Coordinates of N, CA and C in Angstrom, one line a residue:
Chain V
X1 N 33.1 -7.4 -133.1 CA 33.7 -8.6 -132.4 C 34.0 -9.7 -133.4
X2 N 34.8 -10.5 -133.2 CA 34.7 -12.2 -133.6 C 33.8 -12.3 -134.2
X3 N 33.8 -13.2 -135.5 CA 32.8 -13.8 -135.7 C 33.2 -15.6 -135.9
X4 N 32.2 -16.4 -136.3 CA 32.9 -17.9 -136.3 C 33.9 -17.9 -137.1
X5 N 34.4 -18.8 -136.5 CA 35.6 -19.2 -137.5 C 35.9 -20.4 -137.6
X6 N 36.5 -21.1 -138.6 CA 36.2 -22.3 -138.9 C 37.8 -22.8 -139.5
X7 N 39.0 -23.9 -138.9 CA 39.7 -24.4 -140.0 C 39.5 -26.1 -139.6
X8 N 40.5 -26.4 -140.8 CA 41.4 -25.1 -141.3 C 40.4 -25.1 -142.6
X9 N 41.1 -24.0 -143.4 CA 39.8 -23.1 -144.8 C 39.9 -24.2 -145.6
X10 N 40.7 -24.9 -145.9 CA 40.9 -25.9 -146.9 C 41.4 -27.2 -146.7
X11 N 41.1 -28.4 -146.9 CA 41.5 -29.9 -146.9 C 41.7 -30.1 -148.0
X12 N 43.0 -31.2 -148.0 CA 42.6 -32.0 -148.8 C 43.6 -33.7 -148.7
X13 N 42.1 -34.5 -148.7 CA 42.3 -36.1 -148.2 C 42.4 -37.0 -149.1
X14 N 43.2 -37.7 -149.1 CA 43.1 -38.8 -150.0 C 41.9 -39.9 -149.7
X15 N 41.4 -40.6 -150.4 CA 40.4 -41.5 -150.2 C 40.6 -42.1 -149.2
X16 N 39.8 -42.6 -147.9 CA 40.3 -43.2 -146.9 C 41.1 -42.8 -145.7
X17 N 41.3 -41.8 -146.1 CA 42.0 -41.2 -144.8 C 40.2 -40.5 -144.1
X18 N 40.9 -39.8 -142.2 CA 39.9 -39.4 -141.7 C 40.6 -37.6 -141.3
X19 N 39.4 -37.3 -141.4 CA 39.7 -35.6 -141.2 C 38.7 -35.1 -139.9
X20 N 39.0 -33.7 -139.6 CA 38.6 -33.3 -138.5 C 38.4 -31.9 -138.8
X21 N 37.3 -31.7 -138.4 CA 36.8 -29.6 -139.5 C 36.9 -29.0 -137.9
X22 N 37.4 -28.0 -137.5 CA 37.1 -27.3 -136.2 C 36.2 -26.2 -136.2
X23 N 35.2 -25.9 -135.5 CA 34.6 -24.8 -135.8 C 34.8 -23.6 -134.1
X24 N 34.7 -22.6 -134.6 CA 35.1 -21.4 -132.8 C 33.7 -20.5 -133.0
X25 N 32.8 -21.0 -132.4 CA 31.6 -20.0 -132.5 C 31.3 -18.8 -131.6
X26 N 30.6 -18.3 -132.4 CA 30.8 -16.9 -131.2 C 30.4 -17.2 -130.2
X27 N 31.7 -15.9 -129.3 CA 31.5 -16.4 -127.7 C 30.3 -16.4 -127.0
X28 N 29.7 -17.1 -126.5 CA 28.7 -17.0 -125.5 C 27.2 -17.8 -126.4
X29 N 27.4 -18.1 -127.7 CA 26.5 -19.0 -128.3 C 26.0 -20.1 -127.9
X30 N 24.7 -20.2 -127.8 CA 24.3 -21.3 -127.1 C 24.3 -22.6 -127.8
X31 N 23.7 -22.0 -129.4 CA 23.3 -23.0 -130.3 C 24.7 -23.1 -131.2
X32 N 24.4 -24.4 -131.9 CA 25.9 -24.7 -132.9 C 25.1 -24.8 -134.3
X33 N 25.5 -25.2 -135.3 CA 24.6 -26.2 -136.3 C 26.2 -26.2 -137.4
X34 N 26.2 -27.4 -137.9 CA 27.0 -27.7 -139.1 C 26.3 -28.1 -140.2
X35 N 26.5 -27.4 -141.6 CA 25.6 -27.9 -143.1 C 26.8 -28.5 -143.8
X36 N 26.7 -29.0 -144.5 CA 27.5 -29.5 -146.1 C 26.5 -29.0 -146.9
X37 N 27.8 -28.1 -148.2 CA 27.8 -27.3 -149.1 C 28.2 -28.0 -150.4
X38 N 27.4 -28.8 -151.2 CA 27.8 -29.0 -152.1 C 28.2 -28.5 -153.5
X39 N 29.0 -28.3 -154.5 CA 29.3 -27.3 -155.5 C 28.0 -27.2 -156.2
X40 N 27.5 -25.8 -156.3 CA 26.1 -25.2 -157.2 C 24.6 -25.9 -156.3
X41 N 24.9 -25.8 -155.0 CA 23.9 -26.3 -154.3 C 23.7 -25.4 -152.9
X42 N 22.7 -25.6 -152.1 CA 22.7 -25.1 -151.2 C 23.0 -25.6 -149.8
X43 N 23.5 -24.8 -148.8 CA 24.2 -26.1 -147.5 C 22.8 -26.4 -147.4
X44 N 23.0 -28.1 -146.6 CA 22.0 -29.1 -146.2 C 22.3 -29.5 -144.5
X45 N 21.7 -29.3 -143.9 CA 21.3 -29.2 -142.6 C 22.4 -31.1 -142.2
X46 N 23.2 -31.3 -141.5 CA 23.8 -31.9 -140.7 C 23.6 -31.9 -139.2
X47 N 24.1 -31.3 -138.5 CA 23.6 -31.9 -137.2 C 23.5 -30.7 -136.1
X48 N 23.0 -30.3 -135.1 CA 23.3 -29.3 -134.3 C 23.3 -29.6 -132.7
X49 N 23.8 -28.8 -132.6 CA 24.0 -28.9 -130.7 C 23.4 -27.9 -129.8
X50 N 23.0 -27.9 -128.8 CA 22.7 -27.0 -127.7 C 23.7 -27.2 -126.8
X51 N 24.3 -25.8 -126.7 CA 25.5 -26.3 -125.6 C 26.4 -27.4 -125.9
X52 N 26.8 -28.4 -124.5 CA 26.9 -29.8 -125.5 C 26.4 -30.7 -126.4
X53 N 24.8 -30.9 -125.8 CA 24.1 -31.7 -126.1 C 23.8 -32.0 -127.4
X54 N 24.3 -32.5 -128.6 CA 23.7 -32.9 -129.8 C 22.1 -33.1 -130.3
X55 N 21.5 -32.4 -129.9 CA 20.0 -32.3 -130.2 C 19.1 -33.1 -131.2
X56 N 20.1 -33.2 -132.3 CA 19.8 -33.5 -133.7 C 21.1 -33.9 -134.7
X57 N 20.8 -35.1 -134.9 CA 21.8 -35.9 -135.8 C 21.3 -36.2 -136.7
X58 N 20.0 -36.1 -137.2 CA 19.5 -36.5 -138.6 C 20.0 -36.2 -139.8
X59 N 20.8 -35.3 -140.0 CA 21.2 -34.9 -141.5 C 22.9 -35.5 -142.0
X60 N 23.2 -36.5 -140.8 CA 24.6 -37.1 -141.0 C 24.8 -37.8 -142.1
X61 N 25.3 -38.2 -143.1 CA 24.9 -39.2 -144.3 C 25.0 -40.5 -144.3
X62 N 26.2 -40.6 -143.0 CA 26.7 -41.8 -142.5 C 27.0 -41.9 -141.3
X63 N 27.6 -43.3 -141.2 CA 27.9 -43.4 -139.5 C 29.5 -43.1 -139.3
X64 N 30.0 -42.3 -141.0 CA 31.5 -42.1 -141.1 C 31.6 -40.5 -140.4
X65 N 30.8 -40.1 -140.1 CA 30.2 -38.7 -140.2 C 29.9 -38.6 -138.5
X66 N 30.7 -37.9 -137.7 CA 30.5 -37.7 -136.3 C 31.1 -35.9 -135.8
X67 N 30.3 -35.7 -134.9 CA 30.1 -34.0 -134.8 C 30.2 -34.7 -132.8
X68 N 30.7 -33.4 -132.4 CA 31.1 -33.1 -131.2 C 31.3 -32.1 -130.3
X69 N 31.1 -31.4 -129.3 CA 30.8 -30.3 -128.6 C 31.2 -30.7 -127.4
X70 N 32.3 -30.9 -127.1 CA 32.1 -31.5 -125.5 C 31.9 -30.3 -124.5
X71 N 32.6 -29.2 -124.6 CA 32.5 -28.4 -123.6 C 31.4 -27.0 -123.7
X72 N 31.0 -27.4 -124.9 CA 29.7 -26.0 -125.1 C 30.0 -25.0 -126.1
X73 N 31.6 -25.2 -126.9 CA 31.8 -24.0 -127.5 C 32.3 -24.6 -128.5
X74 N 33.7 -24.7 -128.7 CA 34.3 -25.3 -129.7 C 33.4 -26.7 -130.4
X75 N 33.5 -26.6 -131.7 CA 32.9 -28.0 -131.9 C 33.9 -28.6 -133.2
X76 N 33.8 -30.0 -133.5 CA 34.8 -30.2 -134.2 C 33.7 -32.1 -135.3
X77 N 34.4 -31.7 -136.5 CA 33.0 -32.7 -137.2 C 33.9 -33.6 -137.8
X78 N 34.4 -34.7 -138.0 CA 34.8 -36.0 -137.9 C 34.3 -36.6 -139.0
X79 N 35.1 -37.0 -140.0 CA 35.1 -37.7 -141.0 C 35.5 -38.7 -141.3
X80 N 35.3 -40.0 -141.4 CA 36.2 -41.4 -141.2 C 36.6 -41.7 -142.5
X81 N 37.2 -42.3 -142.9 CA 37.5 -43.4 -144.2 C 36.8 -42.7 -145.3
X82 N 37.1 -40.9 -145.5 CA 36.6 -40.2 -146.5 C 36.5 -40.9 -147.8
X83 N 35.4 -40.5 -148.4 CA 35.3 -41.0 -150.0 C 35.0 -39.1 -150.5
X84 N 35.2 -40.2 -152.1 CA 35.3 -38.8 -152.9 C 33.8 -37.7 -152.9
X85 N 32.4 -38.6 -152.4 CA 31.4 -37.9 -152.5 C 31.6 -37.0 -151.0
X86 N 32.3 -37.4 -150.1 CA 32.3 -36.1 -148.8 C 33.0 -34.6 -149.4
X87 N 33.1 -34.7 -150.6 CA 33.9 -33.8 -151.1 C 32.8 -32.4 -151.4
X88 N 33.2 -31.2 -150.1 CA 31.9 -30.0 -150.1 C 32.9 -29.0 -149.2
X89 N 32.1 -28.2 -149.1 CA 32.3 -27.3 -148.1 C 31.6 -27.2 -147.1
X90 N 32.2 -27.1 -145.9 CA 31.3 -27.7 -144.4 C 31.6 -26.4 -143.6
X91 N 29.7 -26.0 -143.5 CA 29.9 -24.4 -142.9 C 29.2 -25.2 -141.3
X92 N 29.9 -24.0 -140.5 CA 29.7 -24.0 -139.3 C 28.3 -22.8 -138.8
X93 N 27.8 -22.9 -138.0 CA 26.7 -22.0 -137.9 C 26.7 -21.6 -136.4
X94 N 26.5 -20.6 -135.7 CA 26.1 -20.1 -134.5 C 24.8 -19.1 -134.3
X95 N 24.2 -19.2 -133.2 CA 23.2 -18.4 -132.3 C 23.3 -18.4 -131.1
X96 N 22.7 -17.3 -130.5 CA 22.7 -17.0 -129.8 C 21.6 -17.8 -128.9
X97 N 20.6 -18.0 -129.0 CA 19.7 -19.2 -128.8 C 19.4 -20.0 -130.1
X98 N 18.5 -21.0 -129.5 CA 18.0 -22.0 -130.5 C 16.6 -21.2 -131.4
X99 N 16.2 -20.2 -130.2 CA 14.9 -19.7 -131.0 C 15.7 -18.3 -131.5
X100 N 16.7 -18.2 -131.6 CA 17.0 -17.0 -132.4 C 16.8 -17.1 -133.7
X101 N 16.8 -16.0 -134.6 CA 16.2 -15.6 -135.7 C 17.9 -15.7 -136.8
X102 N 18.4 -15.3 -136.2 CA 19.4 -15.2 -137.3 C 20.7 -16.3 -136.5
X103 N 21.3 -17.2 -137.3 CA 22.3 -17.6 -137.5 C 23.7 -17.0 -138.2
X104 N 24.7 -17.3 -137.3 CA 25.9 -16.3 -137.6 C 27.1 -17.6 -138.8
X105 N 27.2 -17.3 -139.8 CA 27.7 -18.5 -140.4 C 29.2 -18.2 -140.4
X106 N 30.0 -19.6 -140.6 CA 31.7 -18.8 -140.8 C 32.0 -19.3 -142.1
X107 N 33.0 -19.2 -142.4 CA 33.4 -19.0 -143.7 C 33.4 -20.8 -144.4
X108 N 33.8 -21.1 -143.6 CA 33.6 -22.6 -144.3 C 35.0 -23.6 -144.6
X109 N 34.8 -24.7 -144.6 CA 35.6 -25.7 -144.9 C 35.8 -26.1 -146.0
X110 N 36.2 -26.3 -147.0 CA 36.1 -26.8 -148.2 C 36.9 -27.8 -147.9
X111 N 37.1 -28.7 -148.6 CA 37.1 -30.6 -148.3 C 36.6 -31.3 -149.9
X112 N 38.7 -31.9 -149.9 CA 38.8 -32.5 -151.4 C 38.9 -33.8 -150.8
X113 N 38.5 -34.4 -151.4 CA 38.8 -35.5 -151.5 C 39.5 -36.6 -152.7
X114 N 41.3 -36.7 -152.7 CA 41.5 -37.0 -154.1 C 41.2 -38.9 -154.1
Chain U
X1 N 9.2 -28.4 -143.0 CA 9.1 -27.0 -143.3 C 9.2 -27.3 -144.6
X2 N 7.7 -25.8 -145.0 CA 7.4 -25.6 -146.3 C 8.5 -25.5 -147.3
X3 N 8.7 -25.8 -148.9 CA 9.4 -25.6 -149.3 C 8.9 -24.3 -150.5
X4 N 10.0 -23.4 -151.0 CA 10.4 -22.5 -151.7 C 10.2 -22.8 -152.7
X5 N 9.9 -21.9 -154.0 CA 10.7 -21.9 -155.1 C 11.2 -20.0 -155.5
X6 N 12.0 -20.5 -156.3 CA 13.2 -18.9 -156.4 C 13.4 -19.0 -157.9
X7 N 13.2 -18.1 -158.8 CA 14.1 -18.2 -159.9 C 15.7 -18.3 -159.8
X8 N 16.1 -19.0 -160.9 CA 17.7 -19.6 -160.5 C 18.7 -18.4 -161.0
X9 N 18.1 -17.5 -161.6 CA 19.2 -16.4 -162.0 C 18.1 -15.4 -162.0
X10 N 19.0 -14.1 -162.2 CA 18.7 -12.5 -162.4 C 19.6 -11.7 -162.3
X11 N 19.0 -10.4 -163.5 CA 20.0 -9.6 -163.5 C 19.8 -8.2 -163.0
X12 N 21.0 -7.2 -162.6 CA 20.2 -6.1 -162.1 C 21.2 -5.2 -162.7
X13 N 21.2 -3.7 -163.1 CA 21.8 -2.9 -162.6 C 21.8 -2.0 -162.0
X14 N 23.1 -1.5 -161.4 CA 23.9 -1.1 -160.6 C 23.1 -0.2 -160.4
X15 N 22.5 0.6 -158.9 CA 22.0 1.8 -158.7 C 21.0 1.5 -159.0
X16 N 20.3 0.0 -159.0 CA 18.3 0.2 -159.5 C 18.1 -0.9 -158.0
X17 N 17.0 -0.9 -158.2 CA 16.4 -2.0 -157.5 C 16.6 -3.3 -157.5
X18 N 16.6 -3.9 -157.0 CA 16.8 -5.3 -157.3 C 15.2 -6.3 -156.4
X19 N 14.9 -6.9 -157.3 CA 13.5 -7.9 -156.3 C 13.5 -9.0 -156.9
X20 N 13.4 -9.3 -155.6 CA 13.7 -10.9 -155.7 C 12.3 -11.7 -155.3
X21 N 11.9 -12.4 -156.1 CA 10.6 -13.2 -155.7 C 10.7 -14.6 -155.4
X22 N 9.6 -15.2 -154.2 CA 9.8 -16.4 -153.8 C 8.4 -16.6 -154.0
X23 N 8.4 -17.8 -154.1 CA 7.0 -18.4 -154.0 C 6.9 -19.3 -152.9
X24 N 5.6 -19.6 -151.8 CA 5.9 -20.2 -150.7 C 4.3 -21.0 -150.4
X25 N 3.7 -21.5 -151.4 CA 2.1 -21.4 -151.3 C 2.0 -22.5 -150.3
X26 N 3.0 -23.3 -149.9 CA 2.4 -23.8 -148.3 C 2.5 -23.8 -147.2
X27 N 3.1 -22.6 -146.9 CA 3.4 -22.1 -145.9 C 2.2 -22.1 -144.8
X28 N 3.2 -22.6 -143.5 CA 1.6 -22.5 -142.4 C 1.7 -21.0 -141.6
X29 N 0.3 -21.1 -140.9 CA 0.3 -20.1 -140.4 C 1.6 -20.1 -139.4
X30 N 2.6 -20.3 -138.7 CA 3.3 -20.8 -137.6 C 5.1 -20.3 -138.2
X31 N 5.0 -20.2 -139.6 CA 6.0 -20.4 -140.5 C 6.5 -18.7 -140.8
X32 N 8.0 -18.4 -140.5 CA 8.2 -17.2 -141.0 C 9.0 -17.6 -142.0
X33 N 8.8 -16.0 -143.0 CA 10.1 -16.0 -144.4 C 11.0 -15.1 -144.0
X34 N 12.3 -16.0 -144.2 CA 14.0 -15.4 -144.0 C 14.4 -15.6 -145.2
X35 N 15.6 -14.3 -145.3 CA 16.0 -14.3 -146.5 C 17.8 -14.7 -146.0
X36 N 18.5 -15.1 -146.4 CA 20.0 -15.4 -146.6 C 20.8 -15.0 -147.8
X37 N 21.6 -14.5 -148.0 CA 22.8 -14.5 -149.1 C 24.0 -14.9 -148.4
X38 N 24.0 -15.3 -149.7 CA 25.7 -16.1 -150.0 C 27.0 -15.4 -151.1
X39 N 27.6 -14.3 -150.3 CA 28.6 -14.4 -151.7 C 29.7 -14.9 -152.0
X40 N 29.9 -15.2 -153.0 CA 31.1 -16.6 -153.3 C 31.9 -16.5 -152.6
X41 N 32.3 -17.8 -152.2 CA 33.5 -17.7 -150.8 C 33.3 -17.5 -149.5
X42 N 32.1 -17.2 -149.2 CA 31.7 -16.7 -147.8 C 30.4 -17.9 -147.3
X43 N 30.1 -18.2 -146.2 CA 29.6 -18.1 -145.4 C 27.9 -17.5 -145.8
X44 N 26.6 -18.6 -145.5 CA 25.6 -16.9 -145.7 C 25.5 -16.2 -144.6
X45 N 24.9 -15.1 -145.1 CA 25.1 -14.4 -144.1 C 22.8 -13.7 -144.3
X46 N 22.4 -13.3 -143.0 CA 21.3 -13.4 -142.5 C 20.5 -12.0 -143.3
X47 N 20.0 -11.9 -143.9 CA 19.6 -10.5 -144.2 C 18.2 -9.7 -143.6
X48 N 16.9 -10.8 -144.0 CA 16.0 -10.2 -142.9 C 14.9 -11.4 -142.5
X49 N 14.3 -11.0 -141.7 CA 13.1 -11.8 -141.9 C 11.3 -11.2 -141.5
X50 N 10.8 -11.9 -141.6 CA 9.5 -11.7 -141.5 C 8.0 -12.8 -141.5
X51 N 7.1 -12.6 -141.0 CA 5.5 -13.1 -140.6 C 4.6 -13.2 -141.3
X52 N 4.0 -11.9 -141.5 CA 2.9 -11.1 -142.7 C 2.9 -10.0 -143.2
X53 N 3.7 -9.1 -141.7 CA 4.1 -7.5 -142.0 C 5.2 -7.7 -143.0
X54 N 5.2 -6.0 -143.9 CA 6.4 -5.8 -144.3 C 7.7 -5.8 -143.5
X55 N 8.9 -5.8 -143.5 CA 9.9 -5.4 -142.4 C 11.0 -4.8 -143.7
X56 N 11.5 -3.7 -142.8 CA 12.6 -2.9 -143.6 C 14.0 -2.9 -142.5
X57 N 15.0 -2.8 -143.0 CA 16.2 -2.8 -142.0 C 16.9 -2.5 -142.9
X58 N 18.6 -2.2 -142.6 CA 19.2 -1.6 -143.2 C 19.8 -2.2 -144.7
X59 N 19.7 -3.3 -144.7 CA 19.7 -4.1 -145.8 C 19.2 -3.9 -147.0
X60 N 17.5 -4.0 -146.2 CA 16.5 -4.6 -147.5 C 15.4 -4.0 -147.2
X61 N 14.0 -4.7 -147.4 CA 13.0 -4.5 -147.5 C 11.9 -6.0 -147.7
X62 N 11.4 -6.5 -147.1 CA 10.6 -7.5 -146.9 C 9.0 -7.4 -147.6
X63 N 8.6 -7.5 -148.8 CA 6.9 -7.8 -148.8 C 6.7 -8.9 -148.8
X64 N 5.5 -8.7 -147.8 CA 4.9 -11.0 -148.0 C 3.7 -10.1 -148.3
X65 N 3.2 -10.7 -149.6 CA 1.5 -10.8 -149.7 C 0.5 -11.1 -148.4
X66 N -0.7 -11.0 -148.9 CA -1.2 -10.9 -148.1 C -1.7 -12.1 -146.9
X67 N -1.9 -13.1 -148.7 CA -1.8 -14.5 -148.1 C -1.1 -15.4 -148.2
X68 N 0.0 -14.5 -147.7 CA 1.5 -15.2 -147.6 C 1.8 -16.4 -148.3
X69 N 1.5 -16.5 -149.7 CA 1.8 -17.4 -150.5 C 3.4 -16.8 -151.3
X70 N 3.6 -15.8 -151.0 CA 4.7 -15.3 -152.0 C 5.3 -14.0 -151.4
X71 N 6.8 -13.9 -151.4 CA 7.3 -12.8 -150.8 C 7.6 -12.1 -151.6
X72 N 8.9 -10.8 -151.6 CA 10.0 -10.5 -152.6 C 10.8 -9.8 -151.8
X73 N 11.7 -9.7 -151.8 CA 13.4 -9.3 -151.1 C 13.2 -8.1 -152.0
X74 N 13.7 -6.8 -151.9 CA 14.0 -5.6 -152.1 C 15.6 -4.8 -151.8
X75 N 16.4 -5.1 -152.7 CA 17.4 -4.0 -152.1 C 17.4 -2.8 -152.9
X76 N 17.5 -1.8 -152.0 CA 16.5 -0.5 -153.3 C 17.5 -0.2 -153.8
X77 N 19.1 0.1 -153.5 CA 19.8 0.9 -154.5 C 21.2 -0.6 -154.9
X78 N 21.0 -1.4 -155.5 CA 22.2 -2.8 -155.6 C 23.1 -2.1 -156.0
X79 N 24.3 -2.5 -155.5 CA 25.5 -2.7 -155.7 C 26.4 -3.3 -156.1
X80 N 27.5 -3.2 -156.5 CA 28.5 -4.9 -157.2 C 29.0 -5.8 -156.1
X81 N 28.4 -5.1 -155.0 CA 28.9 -5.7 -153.5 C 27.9 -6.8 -153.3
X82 N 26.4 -6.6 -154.2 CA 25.7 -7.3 -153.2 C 25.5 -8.5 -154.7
X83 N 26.1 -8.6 -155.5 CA 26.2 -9.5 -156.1 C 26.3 -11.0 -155.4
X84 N 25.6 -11.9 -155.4 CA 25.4 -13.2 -154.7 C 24.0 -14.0 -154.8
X85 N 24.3 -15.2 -154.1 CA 22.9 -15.7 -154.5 C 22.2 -15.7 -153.2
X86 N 21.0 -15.3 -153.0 CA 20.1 -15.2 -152.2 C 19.1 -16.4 -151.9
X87 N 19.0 -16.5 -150.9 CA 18.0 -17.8 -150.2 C 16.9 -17.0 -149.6
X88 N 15.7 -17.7 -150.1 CA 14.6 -17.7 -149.2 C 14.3 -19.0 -148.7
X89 N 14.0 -18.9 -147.2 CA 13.9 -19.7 -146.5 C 12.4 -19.7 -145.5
X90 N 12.0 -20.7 -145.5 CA 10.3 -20.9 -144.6 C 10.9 -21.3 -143.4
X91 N 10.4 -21.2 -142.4 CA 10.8 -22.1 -140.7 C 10.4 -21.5 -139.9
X92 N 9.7 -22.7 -139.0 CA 8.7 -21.9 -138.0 C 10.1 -22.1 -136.7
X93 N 9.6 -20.8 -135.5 CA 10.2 -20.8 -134.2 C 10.4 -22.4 -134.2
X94 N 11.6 -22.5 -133.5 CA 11.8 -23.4 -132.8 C 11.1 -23.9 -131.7
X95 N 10.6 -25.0 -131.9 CA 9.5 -25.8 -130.7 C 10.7 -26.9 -130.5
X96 N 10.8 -27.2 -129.0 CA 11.2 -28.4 -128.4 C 10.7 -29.8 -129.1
X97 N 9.3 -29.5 -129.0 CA 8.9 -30.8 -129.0 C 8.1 -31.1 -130.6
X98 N 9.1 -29.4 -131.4 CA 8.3 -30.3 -132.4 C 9.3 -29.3 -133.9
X99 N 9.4 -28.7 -134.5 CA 10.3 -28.0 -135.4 C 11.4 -27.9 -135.3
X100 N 12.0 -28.1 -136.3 CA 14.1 -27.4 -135.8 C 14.4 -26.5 -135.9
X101 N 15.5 -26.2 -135.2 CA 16.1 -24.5 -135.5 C 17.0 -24.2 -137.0
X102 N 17.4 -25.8 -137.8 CA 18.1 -26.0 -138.7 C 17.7 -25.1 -139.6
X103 N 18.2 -24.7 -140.6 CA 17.7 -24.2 -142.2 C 17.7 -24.6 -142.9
X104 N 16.5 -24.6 -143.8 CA 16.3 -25.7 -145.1 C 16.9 -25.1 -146.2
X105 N 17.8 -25.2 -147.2 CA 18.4 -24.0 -148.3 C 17.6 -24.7 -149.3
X106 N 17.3 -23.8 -150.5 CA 16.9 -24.6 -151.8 C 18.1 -24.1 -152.5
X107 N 18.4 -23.7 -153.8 CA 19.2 -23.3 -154.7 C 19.4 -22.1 -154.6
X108 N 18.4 -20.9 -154.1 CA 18.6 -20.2 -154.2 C 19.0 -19.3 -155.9
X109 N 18.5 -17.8 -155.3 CA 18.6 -16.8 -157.0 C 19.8 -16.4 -156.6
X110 N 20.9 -16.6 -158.2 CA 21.9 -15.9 -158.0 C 21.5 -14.2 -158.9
X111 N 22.2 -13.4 -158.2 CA 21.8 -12.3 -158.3 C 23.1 -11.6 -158.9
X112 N 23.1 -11.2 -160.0 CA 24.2 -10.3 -160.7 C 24.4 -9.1 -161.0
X113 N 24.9 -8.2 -160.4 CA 24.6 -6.9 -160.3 C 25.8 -6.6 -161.7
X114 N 25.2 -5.5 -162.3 CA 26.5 -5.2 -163.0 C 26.3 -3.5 -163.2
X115 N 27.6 -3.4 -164.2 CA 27.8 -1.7 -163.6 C 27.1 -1.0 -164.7

């Protein structure tokens, strides 16, 4: 079947502009989660959802930095007045529950910032 | 959740074993060890996990010592496929009212298979 999917595969913003990452998680997943991937680093935990609900915002770096779920599936992560340090790859993550064991990741966003 | 350490490189070849060691000495009782890889360009992707038992699946092979201070990931015959860097990761079940379901990454071992 499907697995996530995520665009589009590549950005790229000039300083100041705002972007928008979409993520399509597999069908029927309950849980969401979005990381940032920085170059030679490991993704870092950003925010996740249950269904709609945003559960957890703690790993946002700013208040430029907004994530969204309105209807339980699609989710989409919001970048305002980008600077050059937002510049990563932004993986999308799915489960099937929240207590599931394995996370289904998609390929990822990569996001320039010139 | 407990943190990792992983050597930052290794080499293997092709057709041998490959083991991968973590060290995890604060791990709580409550806390399991997952392993992740990442190969360039991709997404990780979930490989196994485990408690205190060994676990095998079609991947790998899981040992956690006894007193789960330290694991090692096992792929018995590596390939140039499975070239990538691997994460171990600590995290207990998700509790409502108290752990996340998030995952903590460290750097992770990149792992180089060659022929």
């Amino acid at each position: 079947g499907a697995g996530v999917s995520q665009s589009p595969r590549y950005k790229v913003a000039k300083r100041g502009q705002d972007v928008a990452l979409r993520c399509d998680p597999i069908s029927g997943h309950v849980s969401l989660f979005w990381y940032q991937q920085a170059l030679g680093q490991g993704p870092e935990f950003l925010t996740y959802f249950q269904n709609e609900a945003q559960l957890d915002k703690s790993g946002l770096p700013s208040d430029r930095f907004f994530a969204e779920r309105p209807e339980g599936s699609v989710s989409t992560l919001k970048i305002q007045r980008t600077q050059q340090e937002d510049s990563a790859v932004y993986l999308c993550a799915s489960s099937q529950r929240l207590t599931d064991n394995e996370q289904f990741f998609g390929p990822g966003t990569r996001l320039t910032v010139l | 959740d407990a943190k990792t350490t992983q050597p930052p490189s290794m080499d293997c070849a092709e057709g041998r074993a490959a083991n991968l060691p973590c060290n995890h000495s604060t791990i709580s009782g409550n806390e399991y060890v997952y392993w992740y890889r990442q190969i360039h360009s991709q997404g990780p992707q979930y490989i196994i996990h485990g408690l205190k038992n060994n676990e095998t699946n079609e991947m790998a092979s899981l040992i956690i010592t006894e007193d789960r201070k330290s694991s090692t990931l096992i792929l018995p015959h590596a390939t140039l496929r499975d070239t990538a860097v691997y994460y171990c990761i600590v995290r207990a079940q998700f509790n409502y009212g108290g752990s996340q379901g998030n995952l903590i990454f460290g750097k992770g071992t990149k792992l180089s298979v060659k022929p």
